[in-house]
Short mmCIF file of C-alpha atoms in Angstrom, two decimals:
data_model
loop_
_atom_site.label_atom_id
_atom_site.label_comp_id
_atom_site.label_asym_id
_atom_site.label_seq_id
_atom_site.Cartn_x
_atom_site.Cartn_y
_atom_site.Cartn_z
CA UNK A 741 -58.15 -149.87 -249.92
CA UNK A 742 -62.26 -149.61 -248.47
CA UNK A 743 -62.19 -147.34 -244.90
CA UNK A 744 -65.79 -147.70 -244.38
CA UNK A 745 -65.22 -150.45 -241.93
CA UNK A 746 -62.88 -148.56 -240.18
CA UNK A 747 -65.21 -145.26 -239.19
CA UNK A 748 -66.66 -147.48 -236.33
CA UNK A 749 -63.60 -148.06 -234.97
CA UNK A 750 -62.24 -144.59 -235.51
CA UNK A 751 -64.91 -143.17 -233.35
CA UNK A 752 -64.32 -145.71 -230.55
CA UNK A 753 -60.49 -145.22 -230.46
CA UNK A 754 -61.21 -141.41 -231.05
CA UNK A 755 -63.29 -141.43 -227.51
CA UNK A 756 -60.81 -143.80 -225.66
CA UNK A 757 -57.96 -142.04 -225.99
CA UNK A 758 -59.44 -138.93 -225.74
CA UNK A 759 -61.05 -139.97 -222.03
CA UNK A 760 -57.39 -141.97 -221.54
CA UNK A 761 -55.64 -138.73 -221.15
CA UNK A 762 -53.78 -139.77 -224.94
CA UNK A 763 -55.85 -138.11 -227.43
CA UNK A 764 -54.88 -138.40 -230.97
CA UNK A 765 -54.80 -134.98 -232.97
CA UNK A 766 -54.17 -136.16 -236.39
CA UNK A 767 -57.92 -137.34 -237.39
CA UNK A 768 -56.05 -138.93 -240.48
CA UNK A 769 -53.29 -140.77 -238.70
CA UNK A 770 -55.78 -142.26 -236.34
CA UNK A 771 -58.16 -143.42 -239.71
CA UNK A 772 -54.86 -145.23 -241.12
CA UNK A 773 -54.07 -146.52 -237.65
CA UNK A 774 -57.86 -148.10 -237.47
CA UNK A 775 -58.08 -149.35 -241.07
CA UNK A 776 -54.61 -151.23 -240.82
CA UNK A 777 -55.98 -152.68 -237.17
CA UNK A 778 -60.10 -153.31 -239.50
CA UNK A 779 -57.90 -155.13 -241.92
CA UNK A 780 -55.14 -157.46 -239.85
CA UNK A 781 -52.11 -155.42 -241.46
CA UNK A 782 -49.03 -154.40 -239.74
CA UNK A 783 -48.53 -150.69 -240.26
CA UNK A 784 -45.09 -149.57 -241.18
CA UNK A 785 -44.06 -146.37 -240.13
CA UNK A 786 -41.02 -144.39 -238.65
CA UNK A 787 -43.53 -142.52 -236.53
CA UNK A 788 -44.11 -145.25 -233.60
CA UNK A 789 -45.06 -142.49 -231.02
CA UNK A 790 -48.31 -141.63 -233.04
CA UNK A 791 -49.94 -144.94 -233.17
CA UNK A 792 -48.57 -146.85 -230.55
CA UNK A 793 -51.87 -146.10 -228.58
CA UNK A 794 -53.84 -147.51 -231.21
CA UNK A 795 -56.04 -150.99 -229.93
CA UNK A 796 -54.43 -153.88 -231.35
CA UNK A 797 -52.32 -152.05 -233.86
CA UNK A 798 -49.28 -153.97 -235.23
CA UNK A 799 -46.67 -151.56 -235.84
CA UNK A 800 -43.02 -152.09 -237.34
CA UNK A 801 -40.20 -149.04 -238.10
CA UNK A 802 -38.47 -150.39 -240.94
CA UNK A 803 -35.69 -147.16 -240.67
CA UNK A 804 -32.81 -147.48 -238.46
CA UNK A 805 -31.12 -144.41 -238.18
#
């Protein structure tokens, strides 16, 4: 999946999250999340807490424990 279009959002979100006091430490996770937003996809993950602060992200957890 192309990620080139996601880099602008990645940079904006990295700065926004840091200024909001909720920085995302894992750059790769942030890029994955931004890619899902740019491509209008639902991101399926059990790790909701690390992705929930990304703007406009749609998350689903398919694992119920």
